[in-house]
Amino acid sequence: MKILKKEMIGLFLMVLGLLISLSIIGYDYTEQPGGFTNPPESWLGHFGVFVGYPCHMALGYLSLILPLTLLIAGYTFFSSKSFKEYYKFLTYCFSLCIWLSIFFSILKIEYLSGIYDDANQTGLTNLIGYNLSVFLVDIFGYLGRVLIMTLLAMYFVILVFKVSIYEKISFFKDLISKKIQIIFNKIKNFFKGVKEKFLKIKNKYSSQTDYDDSNEKNSENIIQTNSLEITKNEKISLDESQEVQILNNELDLDQINDLDDNNIDEDIKAEEKNIEEKSDHNNDHLVIDEEMYIEEGDLDEKINEENKYLNYKLPELKFLDEPLDIITHNEDILKEKGEQLSYALNSFGVSGKIVRISPGPVITLFEIEPAEGVRVNKFTNLSEDLSRIMGGKRVRIIAPIPGSRSVGIELPNDSPSIVYLKSILNSKKYVENKSKLKIALGKTTTGDAFFFELNKMPHLLVAGATGAGKSVCINTIIISILYNAKPDEVKFILMDPKKVELTTYKSLVGYHLITAKNLDEYVMTTSENSVSILNSAINEMERRFQVFSDVRVRNLDEYNTKRNRDSSLENIPHVIVIIDELADLMMTSGRAIEEPITRLAQKARAVGMHLIVATQRPSVDVITGLIKSNFPARISFQVSSKIDSRTIIDQMGAEKLLGRGDMLFLLPGSASPIRVHNAYVTLDEIEQIMNHISSQPKPDEVKLPEIKKMESSNEFDISDNQDELLKDAAVLVVDVQQASVSLLQRKFRIGYSRAGRIVDELESLGIVSGYSGSKAREVLVDHTYINEIFGD
């Protein structure tokens, strides 16, 4: 019944807002309220006149802010949404209306007086704006009124659009200066070309004039000589053939002159064309991008809004270090590097033109357009040679850049910048995203903020060599979620076999960190507890599927939508399972740890459970085919070999990374990874956030369903049908650190079939690695593990 009342109130307010809107829009300024005897011309009759007249007198058409408020209020009642979502929008609209009322009043008084005799004829002037304008003039004068209005306009732009006025002024200043420089260079090149063209034409005409003068002198001498000979020999007469020959000689001379003139014209045209081409070539300028400026949002303001009526408060940005100023890149140095790179490529017979330089916080991308006939694979084979020529720096080549005809060459910066997490969390794009599982990962190669939504991945595999940045990446992921989600929205299951990386988050016990009812630790440090907590997670997954089936929804988003309408449904938070070192668990537990990971990766996405698995040994016996196929999103930090890079991201390139947070991120469905520089989080920052969370009242603790600790016989599936030599074979292969069918045949004097079955059983128990062709099986465990399996 309460919902029906809200809908009725909402409909009433929306209709009232619509009536007032039509009254204001359709009001005729010649009409005034004068009783009910005169028929009104308003769209809405007397109501339109009685409502439209005072609204137009007060604010003119700007009074539409009143019905807009009623429409939004009615919609919030009708849809059972919170009015506070629109509070800031209406506040900004009202402020803009007051400012515009003053502005239009100034416009009417100063510029439109005499054009419109009636103050309301324009529909823009109004009493409120007029009185405020007069008040400002009386207090501050005309010049002061202009300055005050300009200041208020700038405040409005800063608050509403989150735009830095100084940054915009600097941007336009740099843009205008660059445009002026380009125009100046074009004018300079134009006059230079005209000068060269004039000199060429002058030289051609001067040489032609000398040639014509000499020809005229020679012809005169010939004519004079012939005339003398004819006079001297009076009996000599010219026959027709001689006359014809003389005529032909005269014609030949004219033709020669005409041909010379034509050749001169053609030479002049060709020279003009060459000069124009040269001028155009000089105008081709290299594009040098600036490192991208991250537009800031206001995460603290959003946090305060979301927690205004809640007991739990999300962490504030003050706990994170302030980012230092971005290092500016010198264009001359970038051009010098580009010339050095072009020279190096040309020295190896690979020609191309650098068309763009994109500097970033850690590396700079040079886009090179290959010349005609140059194959792309010529670039890929020059990685090591370019690294040597460029001073031993790690060079990564992208051939070609996806969606472009250019080839990319990434060179490390001489002074790399630190990527601070605060700059990513406070970026406008990140703040505007509504997801609770948005991860502020770092910056791209161009300096833009990069983040992703974990629920769209839906699982993440992280790999890289020791010290490459995996643990910092895990910290970044956890802190990003803590800044967006409350304890009833997201829960963590943490596994840390190294016992030192994730212990800081023990302060989250009772808040975001959960465990199973039968376990005595919250951050799993033993393989036994890790296997147990994963099986508990599987039970929770199956329970959630049953709940979704009963409610008739397919995923957690649909369930939460239905829960917003029906508060009797239980709260089901997201669960994020983080494993910091998979290789250690695979060595000690083998298939016992692989199977629950695979099951969760295959099915848990729909019920809001996600896996983040990290390892420093990206080999095929750790990242098995089953695990890899269910982790479409993968992050590779620096690795030691091309094989490791292929294992993680299915292509080479990770071995060329710089370390210290430099990564390649392969998104689901993408063939080309994105290079990202991971945001850095210090231990002090994490401790401050933990202190903030632990200082708040603890909510009701939630635990996963209890799973009995697996006995040795059940955990490793050792049945009564096992071979009697299985234990002896296990001890043998651990002693000699070698496992093969022929070894068991020789030592125990058994046949090939029986020895093969024993090796298969050893593999199923996780004692030896799987079959890999001609390579020998690897022994994965020690004697302690053997004693745990067989109970000795």
PDB file of C-alpha atoms in Angstrom, residues 40 71 85 88 98 155 175 198 202 221 270 335 348 355 361 369 371 400 408 470 563 589 628 652 663-664:
ATOM      1  CA  PRO A  40      -8.055  34.127 -21.710  1.00  0.00           C
ATOM      2  CA  LEU A  71       8.832  16.617 -12.378  1.00  0.00           C
ATOM      3  CA  GLU A  85      20.687  11.640  -6.733  1.00  0.00           C
ATOM      4  CA  LYS A  88      23.215  18.419  -6.950  1.00  0.00           C
ATOM      5  CA  ILE A  98      19.920  33.137 -11.061  1.00  0.00           C
ATOM      6  CA  TYR A 155      33.175  29.005 -10.320  1.00  0.00           C
ATOM      7  CA  LEU A 175      47.750  25.264 -28.996  1.00  0.00           C
ATOM      8  CA  PHE A 198      62.468  33.568 -59.233  1.00  0.00           C
ATOM      9  CA  LYS A 202      66.019  34.504 -64.072  1.00  0.00           C
ATOM     10  CA  ASN A 221      76.931  37.241 -91.167  1.00  0.00           C
ATOM     11  CA  ALA A 270      58.997  21.527 -64.108  1.00  0.00           C
ATOM     12  CA  LYS A 335      63.051  14.646 -31.927  1.00  0.00           C
ATOM     13  CA  PHE A 348      69.952  -2.028 -41.111  1.00  0.00           C
ATOM     14  CA  VAL A 355      54.862  10.107 -38.044  1.00  0.00           C
ATOM     15  CA  PRO A 361      55.140   8.256 -17.757  1.00  0.00           C
ATOM     16  CA  GLU A 369      55.263   4.352 -41.249  1.00  0.00           C
ATOM     17  CA  ALA A 371      58.344   2.785 -46.786  1.00  0.00           C
ATOM     18  CA  PRO A 400      51.906  -3.384 -36.673  1.00  0.00           C
ATOM     19  CA  GLY A 408      55.326   1.024 -32.977  1.00  0.00           C
ATOM     20  CA  LYS A 470      52.939  -8.920  -8.800  1.00  0.00           C
ATOM     21  CA  ARG A 563      16.260  -7.758  -3.971  1.00  0.00           C
ATOM     22  CA  SER A 589      48.819 -30.225  -3.371  1.00  0.00           C
ATOM     23  CA  LYS A 628      44.543 -21.211 -18.407  1.00  0.00           C
ATOM     24  CA  MET A 652      56.113 -12.834 -27.060  1.00  0.00           C
ATOM     25  CA  MET A 663      52.921  -5.076 -17.543  1.00  0.00           C
ATOM     26  CA  LEU A 664      51.045  -6.384 -20.559  1.00  0.00           C
TER      27      LEU A 664
END
